[in-house]
PDB file of C-alpha atoms in Angstrom:
ATOM      1  CA  MET A   1     118.901 133.404 120.978  1.00  0.00           C
ATOM      2  CA  SER A   2     116.602 132.149 117.799  1.00  0.00           C
ATOM      3  CA  HIS A   3     118.023 129.847 115.174  1.00  0.00           C
ATOM      4  CA  GLU A   4     116.617 129.414 111.953  1.00  0.00           C
ATOM      5  CA  LEU A   5     115.566 125.725 110.851  1.00  0.00           C
ATOM      6  CA  HIS A   6     115.783 124.327 107.659  1.00  0.00           C
ATOM      7  CA  ARG A   7     112.597 122.793 106.047  1.00  0.00           C
ATOM      8  CA  ILE A   8     110.747 121.960 103.205  1.00  0.00           C
ATOM      9  CA  GLU A   9     106.892 122.791 102.769  1.00  0.00           C
ATOM     10  CA  HIS A  10     104.058 121.478 101.082  1.00  0.00           C
ATOM     11  CA  GLY A  11     100.923 122.460 100.176  1.00  0.00           C
ATOM     12  CA  ASP A  12      98.384 125.426 102.256  1.00  0.00           C
ATOM     13  CA  GLY A  13      96.378 126.096 105.000  1.00  0.00           C
ATOM     14  CA  THR A  14      97.114 124.894 108.406  1.00  0.00           C
ATOM     15  CA  PRO A  15     100.291 124.102 109.631  1.00  0.00           C
ATOM     16  CA  LEU A  16     101.229 121.110 110.398  1.00  0.00           C
ATOM     17  CA  PHE A  17     104.907 120.103 111.814  1.00  0.00           C
ATOM     18  CA  PHE A  18     106.746 117.344 111.209  1.00  0.00           C
ATOM     19  CA  ILE A  19     109.506 116.603 113.851  1.00  0.00           C
ATOM     20  CA  HIS A  20     112.119 113.801 112.935  1.00  0.00           C
ATOM     21  CA  GLY A  21     114.365 111.884 115.576  1.00  0.00           C
ATOM     22  CA  PHE A  22     117.809 111.328 116.743  1.00  0.00           C
ATOM     23  CA  THR A  23     120.826 111.539 114.047  1.00  0.00           C
ATOM     24  CA  VAL A  24     117.894 111.399 111.272  1.00  0.00           C
ATOM     25  CA  ASP A  25     116.275 114.505 109.480  1.00  0.00           C
ATOM     26  CA  HIS A  26     113.447 115.544 107.360  1.00  0.00           C
ATOM     27  CA  HIS A  27     112.940 112.439 104.489  1.00  0.00           C
ATOM     28  CA  LEU A  28     112.028 110.649 107.718  1.00  0.00           C
ATOM     29  CA  LEU A  29     108.480 111.821 107.634  1.00  0.00           C
ATOM     30  CA  LEU A  30     108.298 112.487 103.773  1.00  0.00           C
ATOM     31  CA  PRO A  31     105.781 108.744 103.321  1.00  0.00           C
ATOM     32  CA  PHE A  32     102.892 110.422 105.231  1.00  0.00           C
ATOM     33  CA  GLU A  33     103.079 112.862 101.846  1.00  0.00           C
ATOM     34  CA  SER A  34     100.911 110.662 100.051  1.00  0.00           C
ATOM     35  CA  VAL A  35      98.229 110.452 102.390  1.00  0.00           C
ATOM     36  CA  PHE A  36      97.396 114.548 101.675  1.00  0.00           C
ATOM     37  CA  ALA A  37      97.248 113.627  97.982  1.00  0.00           C
ATOM     38  CA  ASP A  38      93.106 113.824  98.730  1.00  0.00           C
ATOM     39  CA  ARG A  39      93.148 116.147 101.932  1.00  0.00           C
ATOM     40  CA  PRO A  40      93.701 119.624 101.113  1.00  0.00           C
ATOM     41  CA  GLY A  41      94.241 122.397 103.452  1.00  0.00           C
ATOM     42  CA  TRP A  42      97.177 121.485 105.086  1.00  0.00           C
ATOM     43  CA  ARG A  43     100.475 123.473 105.518  1.00  0.00           C
ATOM     44  CA  ARG A  44     103.045 120.496 105.649  1.00  0.00           C
ATOM     45  CA  ILE A  45     106.153 121.937 107.538  1.00  0.00           C
ATOM     46  CA  HIS A  46     109.250 119.180 107.555  1.00  0.00           C
ATOM     47  CA  LEU A  47     111.765 120.532 109.918  1.00  0.00           C
ATOM     48  CA  ASP A  48     115.292 119.488 110.153  1.00  0.00           C
ATOM     49  CA  LEU A  49     116.527 119.889 114.096  1.00  0.00           C
ATOM     50  CA  PRO A  50     120.013 121.818 114.770  1.00  0.00           C
ATOM     51  CA  GLY A  51     122.685 119.951 114.194  1.00  0.00           C
ATOM     52  CA  HIS A  52     120.467 117.623 111.617  1.00  0.00           C
ATOM     53  CA  GLY A  53     119.852 117.675 108.240  1.00  0.00           C
ATOM     54  CA  ARG A  54     120.890 121.262 106.297  1.00  0.00           C
ATOM     55  CA  THR A  55     120.303 122.939 110.314  1.00  0.00           C
ATOM     56  CA  PRO A  56     124.019 123.711 111.041  1.00  0.00           C
ATOM     57  CA  ALA A  57     124.695 123.288 114.986  1.00  0.00           C
ATOM     58  CA  ARG A  58     126.570 126.339 115.051  1.00  0.00           C
ATOM     59  CA  ALA A  59     126.795 127.261 118.613  1.00  0.00           C
ATOM     60  CA  HIS A  60     123.498 125.936 119.491  1.00  0.00           C
ATOM     61  CA  PRO A  61     123.761 123.993 122.926  1.00  0.00           C
ATOM     62  CA  ALA A  62     123.616 120.484 122.554  1.00  0.00           C
ATOM     63  CA  THR A  63     120.313 119.495 124.781  1.00  0.00           C
ATOM     64  CA  ALA A  64     117.273 118.551 124.651  1.00  0.00           C
ATOM     65  CA  ASP A  65     115.240 121.681 126.121  1.00  0.00           C
ATOM     66  CA  ALA A  66     117.515 124.080 124.108  1.00  0.00           C
ATOM     67  CA  VAL A  67     116.502 121.877 121.095  1.00  0.00           C
ATOM     68  CA  ALA A  68     112.696 122.494 121.962  1.00  0.00           C
ATOM     69  CA  ASP A  69     113.509 126.100 122.435  1.00  0.00           C
ATOM     70  CA  THR A  70     114.509 126.756 118.759  1.00  0.00           C
ATOM     71  CA  VAL A  71     111.603 124.242 117.778  1.00  0.00           C
ATOM     72  CA  ALA A  72     109.125 126.619 119.860  1.00  0.00           C
ATOM     73  CA  ASP A  73     111.174 129.636 118.418  1.00  0.00           C
ATOM     74  CA  THR A  74     110.437 128.059 114.556  1.00  0.00           C
ATOM     75  CA  ILE A  75     106.730 127.098 115.202  1.00  0.00           C
ATOM     76  CA  ARG A  76     105.916 131.176 116.205  1.00  0.00           C
ATOM     77  CA  GLN A  77     107.513 132.616 113.372  1.00  0.00           C
ATOM     78  CA  LEU A  78     106.020 130.087 110.758  1.00  0.00           C
ATOM     79  CA  ALA A  79     102.518 129.976 112.728  1.00  0.00           C
ATOM     80  CA  GLY A  80     102.178 133.101 114.774  1.00  0.00           C
ATOM     81  CA  ASP A  81      99.204 133.461 116.850  1.00  0.00           C
ATOM     82  CA  GLY A  82      96.949 130.337 114.654  1.00  0.00           C
ATOM     83  CA  PRO A  83      96.413 127.070 115.086  1.00  0.00           C
ATOM     84  CA  PHE A  84      98.882 124.001 113.828  1.00  0.00           C
ATOM     85  CA  ALA A  85      98.887 120.249 114.277  1.00  0.00           C
ATOM     86  CA  LEU A  86     102.321 118.134 115.441  1.00  0.00           C
ATOM     87  CA  CYS A  87     103.933 115.140 114.387  1.00  0.00           C
ATOM     88  CA  GLY A  88     106.535 114.343 116.034  1.00  0.00           C
ATOM     89  CA  ASN A  89     109.311 110.829 115.466  1.00  0.00           C
ATOM     90  CA  SER A  90     111.276 109.295 117.939  1.00  0.00           C
ATOM     91  CA  PHE A  91     113.256 112.166 119.807  1.00  0.00           C
ATOM     92  CA  GLY A  92     110.957 114.518 117.688  1.00  0.00           C
ATOM     93  CA  GLY A  93     107.992 113.087 119.782  1.00  0.00           C
ATOM     94  CA  LEU A  94     109.192 114.276 122.656  1.00  0.00           C
ATOM     95  CA  MET A  95     109.762 117.726 121.223  1.00  0.00           C
ATOM     96  CA  ALA A  96     106.114 117.728 119.898  1.00  0.00           C
ATOM     97  CA  ARG A  97     104.763 116.592 123.679  1.00  0.00           C
ATOM     98  CA  ASP A  98     106.797 119.835 124.929  1.00  0.00           C
ATOM     99  CA  MET A  99     105.085 122.023 122.494  1.00  0.00           C
ATOM    100  CA  ILE A 100     102.323 120.446 123.741  1.00  0.00           C
ATOM    101  CA  ALA A 101     102.916 122.026 127.255  1.00  0.00           C
ATOM    102  CA  ARG A 102     104.327 125.429 125.695  1.00  0.00           C
ATOM    103  CA  PHE A 103     101.555 126.209 123.248  1.00  0.00           C
ATOM    104  CA  GLY A 104      98.583 124.524 124.854  1.00  0.00           C
ATOM    105  CA  ASP A 105      94.918 124.841 122.564  1.00  0.00           C
ATOM    106  CA  GLN A 106      96.613 126.474 119.707  1.00  0.00           C
ATOM    107  CA  VAL A 107      97.417 123.216 118.700  1.00  0.00           C
ATOM    108  CA  THR A 108      94.795 121.032 117.351  1.00  0.00           C
ATOM    109  CA  GLY A 109      96.301 117.406 117.103  1.00  0.00           C
ATOM    110  CA  LEU A 110      99.273 115.451 117.593  1.00  0.00           C
ATOM    111  CA  ALA A 111     100.654 112.253 116.412  1.00  0.00           C
ATOM    112  CA  LEU A 112     103.528 110.404 117.877  1.00  0.00           C
ATOM    113  CA  ILE A 113     105.481 107.684 115.479  1.00  0.00           C
ATOM    114  CA  ALA A 114     107.603 105.637 117.752  1.00  0.00           C
ATOM    115  CA  PRO A 115     107.715 108.320 120.274  1.00  0.00           C
ATOM    116  CA  VAL A 116     110.474 109.040 123.161  1.00  0.00           C
ATOM    117  CA  ALA A 117     107.905 108.880 126.316  1.00  0.00           C
ATOM    118  CA  THR A 118     110.201 108.738 129.224  1.00  0.00           C
ATOM    119  CA  THR A 119     113.914 109.362 130.251  1.00  0.00           C
ATOM    120  CA  LEU A 120     116.668 106.972 129.197  1.00  0.00           C
ATOM    121  CA  ASP A 121     117.245 105.207 132.373  1.00  0.00           C
ATOM    122  CA  ARG A 122     113.095 104.256 132.706  1.00  0.00           C
ATOM    123  CA  ARG A 123     112.696 103.404 129.240  1.00  0.00           C
ATOM    124  CA  ARG A 124     111.414  99.605 128.550  1.00  0.00           C
ATOM    125  CA  ARG A 125     112.607  98.702 125.346  1.00  0.00           C
ATOM    126  CA  ALA A 126     111.063  95.380 123.363  1.00  0.00           C
ATOM    127  CA  THR A 127     113.104  92.717 122.185  1.00  0.00           C
ATOM    128  CA  HIS A 128     114.030  93.650 118.779  1.00  0.00           C
ATOM    129  CA  ARG A 129     113.702  90.515 116.026  1.00  0.00           C
ATOM    130  CA  THR A 130     113.299  89.868 112.540  1.00  0.00           C
ATOM    131  CA  PHE A 131     111.072  88.345 110.369  1.00  0.00           C
ATOM    132  CA  ASP A 132     112.891  87.331 107.274  1.00  0.00           C
ATOM    133  CA  ASP A 133     110.751  86.376 104.648  1.00  0.00           C
ATOM    134  CA  HIS A 134     113.321  87.225 102.177  1.00  0.00           C
ATOM    135  CA  PRO A 135     116.059  84.861 102.117  1.00  0.00           C
ATOM    136  CA  SER A 136     118.111  86.699  99.902  1.00  0.00           C
ATOM    137  CA  MET A 137     120.606  89.419 100.457  1.00  0.00           C
ATOM    138  CA  ALA A 138     122.104  90.338  97.401  1.00  0.00           C
ATOM    139  CA  HIS A 139     120.211  93.855  97.715  1.00  0.00           C
ATOM    140  CA  LEU A 140     123.058  94.052 100.619  1.00  0.00           C
ATOM    141  CA  SER A 141     125.944  92.789  99.280  1.00  0.00           C
ATOM    142  CA  ASP A 142     127.093  96.169  97.351  1.00  0.00           C
ATOM    143  CA  ALA A 143     126.185  98.475  99.701  1.00  0.00           C
ATOM    144  CA  ASP A 144     128.073 100.320 102.477  1.00  0.00           C
ATOM    145  CA  PRO A 145     128.585  98.309 105.614  1.00  0.00           C
ATOM    146  CA  ASP A 146     128.328 100.922 107.994  1.00  0.00           C
ATOM    147  CA  LEU A 147     124.545 101.649 106.592  1.00  0.00           C
ATOM    148  CA  VAL A 148     124.306  97.939 105.999  1.00  0.00           C
ATOM    149  CA  ALA A 149     124.993  97.786 110.053  1.00  0.00           C
ATOM    150  CA  GLU A 150     122.282 100.467 111.207  1.00  0.00           C
ATOM    151  CA  PHE A 151     119.679  98.964 108.637  1.00  0.00           C
ATOM    152  CA  MET A 152     120.053  95.218 110.136  1.00  0.00           C
ATOM    153  CA  ALA A 153     119.931  96.697 113.864  1.00  0.00           C
ATOM    154  CA  HIS A 154     116.487  98.369 113.254  1.00  0.00           C
ATOM    155  CA  ALA A 155     114.652  96.805 110.480  1.00  0.00           C
ATOM    156  CA  VAL A 156     112.457  93.838 111.390  1.00  0.00           C
ATOM    157  CA  ASP A 157     112.243  92.972 107.723  1.00  0.00           C
ATOM    158  CA  ARG A 158     115.463  92.769 105.628  1.00  0.00           C
ATOM    159  CA  GLY A 159     114.031  92.461 101.935  1.00  0.00           C
ATOM    160  CA  GLU A 160     114.503  94.801  99.091  1.00  0.00           C
ATOM    161  CA  ALA A 161     111.721  96.759  99.803  1.00  0.00           C
ATOM    162  CA  SER A 162     112.851  97.505 103.464  1.00  0.00           C
ATOM    163  CA  TRP A 163     116.052  98.334 102.226  1.00  0.00           C
ATOM    164  CA  THR A 164     115.276 100.499  99.424  1.00  0.00           C
ATOM    165  CA  ALA A 165     112.733 102.402 101.804  1.00  0.00           C
ATOM    166  CA  PHE A 166     115.793 103.052 104.204  1.00  0.00           C
ATOM    167  CA  THR A 167     117.878 104.262 101.757  1.00  0.00           C
ATOM    168  CA  ARG A 168     115.432 106.673 100.586  1.00  0.00           C
ATOM    169  CA  TYR A 169     113.621 107.923 103.715  1.00  0.00           C
ATOM    170  CA  VAL A 170     116.544 107.087 106.579  1.00  0.00           C
ATOM    171  CA  ALA A 171     120.037 107.104 104.928  1.00  0.00           C
ATOM    172  CA  PRO A 172     119.977 111.138 104.307  1.00  0.00           C
ATOM    173  CA  GLY A 173     119.973 111.882 107.775  1.00  0.00           C
ATOM    174  CA  LEU A 174     122.529 109.652 108.744  1.00  0.00           C
ATOM    175  CA  ALA A 175     124.420 110.921 106.664  1.00  0.00           C
ATOM    176  CA  ALA A 176     124.278 114.613 107.142  1.00  0.00           C
ATOM    177  CA  HIS A 177     123.878 114.413 111.130  1.00  0.00           C
ATOM    178  CA  ASP A 178     126.761 116.641 112.469  1.00  0.00           C
ATOM    179  CA  ARG A 179     128.293 113.990 115.020  1.00  0.00           C
ATOM    180  CA  GLU A 180     130.041 116.164 117.524  1.00  0.00           C
ATOM    181  CA  PHE A 181     126.563 117.969 118.007  1.00  0.00           C
ATOM    182  CA  THR A 182     124.579 114.662 118.442  1.00  0.00           C
ATOM    183  CA  THR A 183     127.222 112.656 120.771  1.00  0.00           C
ATOM    184  CA  ASP A 184     126.727 115.914 123.068  1.00  0.00           C
ATOM    185  CA  LEU A 185     122.533 116.171 122.363  1.00  0.00           C
ATOM    186  CA  ALA A 186     123.340 112.828 123.635  1.00  0.00           C
ATOM    187  CA  ARG A 187     124.490 113.035 127.063  1.00  0.00           C
ATOM    188  CA  SER A 188     121.383 115.649 127.589  1.00  0.00           C
ATOM    189  CA  PHE A 189     118.678 113.767 125.772  1.00  0.00           C
ATOM    190  CA  ASP A 190     116.226 113.835 128.331  1.00  0.00           C
ATOM    191  CA  LEU A 191     114.386 117.361 129.258  1.00  0.00           C
ATOM    192  CA  GLY A 192     114.241 118.797 132.713  1.00  0.00           C
ATOM    193  CA  VAL A 193     110.560 118.441 133.295  1.00  0.00           C
ATOM    194  CA  ALA A 194     108.220 116.070 131.559  1.00  0.00           C
ATOM    195  CA  PRO A 195     105.921 117.881 129.470  1.00  0.00           C
ATOM    196  CA  GLU A 196     103.141 116.310 130.914  1.00  0.00           C
ATOM    197  CA  ASP A 197     103.891 117.462 134.257  1.00  0.00           C
ATOM    198  CA  ARG A 198     103.568 121.367 132.826  1.00  0.00           C
ATOM    199  CA  PHE A 199      99.836 120.497 131.695  1.00  0.00           C
ATOM    200  CA  SER A 200      96.751 118.798 133.122  1.00  0.00           C
ATOM    201  CA  THR A 201      95.255 117.322 129.905  1.00  0.00           C
ATOM    202  CA  PHE A 202      95.245 117.612 125.982  1.00  0.00           C
ATOM    203  CA  ASP A 203      91.448 117.361 125.404  1.00  0.00           C
ATOM    204  CA  ARG A 204      92.235 117.367 121.265  1.00  0.00           C
ATOM    205  CA  PRO A 205      92.743 114.219 118.467  1.00  0.00           C
ATOM    206  CA  ALA A 206      95.959 112.632 119.164  1.00  0.00           C
ATOM    207  CA  LEU A 207      97.420 109.175 117.699  1.00  0.00           C
ATOM    208  CA  VAL A 208     100.460 107.215 119.003  1.00  0.00           C
ATOM    209  CA  ILE A 209     101.984 104.399 116.823  1.00  0.00           C
ATOM    210  CA  THR A 210     104.600 102.114 118.273  1.00  0.00           C
ATOM    211  CA  GLY A 211     106.226  99.396 116.936  1.00  0.00           C
ATOM    212  CA  ARG A 212     106.269  95.926 119.292  1.00  0.00           C
ATOM    213  CA  GLN A 213     109.371  94.902 117.773  1.00  0.00           C
ATOM    214  CA  ASP A 214     110.978  98.434 119.031  1.00  0.00           C
ATOM    215  CA  GLY A 215     114.225  98.378 120.521  1.00  0.00           C
ATOM    216  CA  ALA A 216     114.496 101.420 120.858  1.00  0.00           C
ATOM    217  CA  VAL A 217     111.810 103.103 122.529  1.00  0.00           C
ATOM    218  CA  GLY A 218     109.963  99.590 122.959  1.00  0.00           C
ATOM    219  CA  TYR A 219     105.927 100.260 123.163  1.00  0.00           C
ATOM    220  CA  GLU A 220     105.123 100.032 126.896  1.00  0.00           C
ATOM    221  CA  ASP A 221     106.275 103.405 127.958  1.00  0.00           C
ATOM    222  CA  GLN A 222     103.750 105.563 125.170  1.00  0.00           C
ATOM    223  CA  PHE A 223     100.651 103.271 126.793  1.00  0.00           C
ATOM    224  CA  ASP A 224     101.235 105.304 130.147  1.00  0.00           C
ATOM    225  CA  LEU A 225     100.958 108.782 128.080  1.00  0.00           C
ATOM    226  CA  LEU A 226      97.166 108.148 127.752  1.00  0.00           C
ATOM    227  CA  SER A 227      95.843 109.629 130.736  1.00  0.00           C
ATOM    228  CA  ALA A 228      97.154 112.996 129.536  1.00  0.00           C
ATOM    229  CA  TYR A 229      95.186 112.844 126.287  1.00  0.00           C
ATOM    230  CA  PRO A 230      92.055 111.641 126.679  1.00  0.00           C
ATOM    231  CA  ARG A 231      91.498 111.476 122.883  1.00  0.00           C
ATOM    232  CA  MET A 232      94.518 109.535 122.196  1.00  0.00           C
ATOM    233  CA  THR A 233      94.487 106.462 119.777  1.00  0.00           C
ATOM    234  CA  TYR A 234      97.225 103.856 120.582  1.00  0.00           C
ATOM    235  CA  VAL A 235      98.425 101.072 118.589  1.00  0.00           C
ATOM    236  CA  ALA A 236     101.249  98.913 118.708  1.00  0.00           C
ATOM    237  CA  LEU A 237     101.843  97.084 115.396  1.00  0.00           C
ATOM    238  CA  ASP A 238     103.383  94.056 115.020  1.00  0.00           C
ATOM    239  CA  ARG A 239     106.053  93.121 112.650  1.00  0.00           C
ATOM    240  CA  ALA A 240     107.346  96.594 113.325  1.00  0.00           C
ATOM    241  CA  GLY A 241     110.210  98.240 115.064  1.00  0.00           C
ATOM    242  CA  HIS A 242     111.457 101.769 115.422  1.00  0.00           C
ATOM    243  CA  ASN A 243     110.315 102.821 112.072  1.00  0.00           C
ATOM    244  CA  VAL A 244     107.122 101.490 112.457  1.00  0.00           C
ATOM    245  CA  HIS A 245     106.021 103.916 109.714  1.00  0.00           C
ATOM    246  CA  LEU A 246     108.042 102.276 107.280  1.00  0.00           C
ATOM    247  CA  ASP A 247     108.142  98.718 108.609  1.00  0.00           C
ATOM    248  CA  GLN A 248     104.027  98.923 108.232  1.00  0.00           C
ATOM    249  CA  PRO A 249     103.179 101.434 105.759  1.00  0.00           C
ATOM    250  CA  GLU A 250     100.079 100.895 104.521  1.00  0.00           C
ATOM    251  CA  ALA A 251      98.655  99.942 108.511  1.00  0.00           C
ATOM    252  CA  THR A 252     100.556 103.811 109.676  1.00  0.00           C
ATOM    253  CA  ARG A 253      99.379 105.621 106.658  1.00  0.00           C
ATOM    254  CA  ALA A 254      96.163 104.441 107.203  1.00  0.00           C
ATOM    255  CA  LEU A 255      95.977 105.142 111.454  1.00  0.00           C
ATOM    256  CA  PHE A 256      97.393 108.939 110.515  1.00  0.00           C
ATOM    257  CA  ALA A 257      95.017 109.336 107.821  1.00  0.00           C
ATOM    258  CA  GLY A 258      91.945 108.878 110.525  1.00  0.00           C
ATOM    259  CA  TRP A 259      93.687 111.031 112.731  1.00  0.00           C
ATOM    260  CA  LEU A 260      93.590 113.744 110.089  1.00  0.00           C
ATOM    261  CA  ASP A 261      89.917 113.429 109.559  1.00  0.00           C
ATOM    262  CA  GLN A 262      89.370 113.644 113.514  1.00  0.00           C
ATOM    263  CA  MET A 263      90.925 117.275 113.139  1.00  0.00           C
ATOM    264  CA  SER A 264      88.978 117.981 109.806  1.00  0.00           C
ATOM    265  CA  GLY A 265      85.614 116.581 111.048  1.00  0.00           C
ATOM    266  CA  GLY A 266      85.028 114.965 107.711  1.00  0.00           C
ATOM    267  CA  SER A 267      85.906 111.683 106.000  1.00  0.00           C
ATOM    268  CA  GLY A 268      89.048 113.114 104.110  1.00  0.00           C
ATOM    269  CA  SER A 269      87.206 111.960 100.892  1.00  0.00           C
TER     270      SER A 269
END
């Protein structure tokens, strides 16, 4: 059964699908939009997964494999037989890898931002820590306590700028996701078969950005993916947790821009 995914689109050209992580929504990867100011030719499609954002769960099975089926259906509907690229974050990184197994050379490139790289029981998580260069926490004093707790659990920098980015890009998805659906999905979070067991290698531009202080998915398991992606750039950024692109926005945008330029074969200027 096909379930239409809510999406936000910008630009025209080759489709680039952005797939967010668990209990958030399409807002999370919008910070990369600034990179396209001088890089035309990309149709950016930011998806809301089932039970997330504005895509209702309805009767959708709450399993990783079923979510992947729906993502694949959406890509077929929007990209047809043409080329497209993928960017996946966290659980969305797992979904993006599964699309490589399904679509193969139709995919022109793959970017993974703090991706899930192995099953829950085998994850090597990093030790979460903070770098509090901002002793004042006044910006948190009147905020929702549950939202503050979520922020404190993942942020490595608890300053006002980090809080502003969190409220803009993370908080909307946290408020909108279907709690019953995501609780069930958490019990079936792993794919039945690892994507890399379903293909030999993906020999196209690939990028994985991890955070050295990521207490959710860590930074070590992602390195093990490189043998299946011979053109993958691997980066582990210091002072960065699970929301690595919010903790280190300039560095992640520069790396992302370089990945786009590899696919385009130009400098992007």
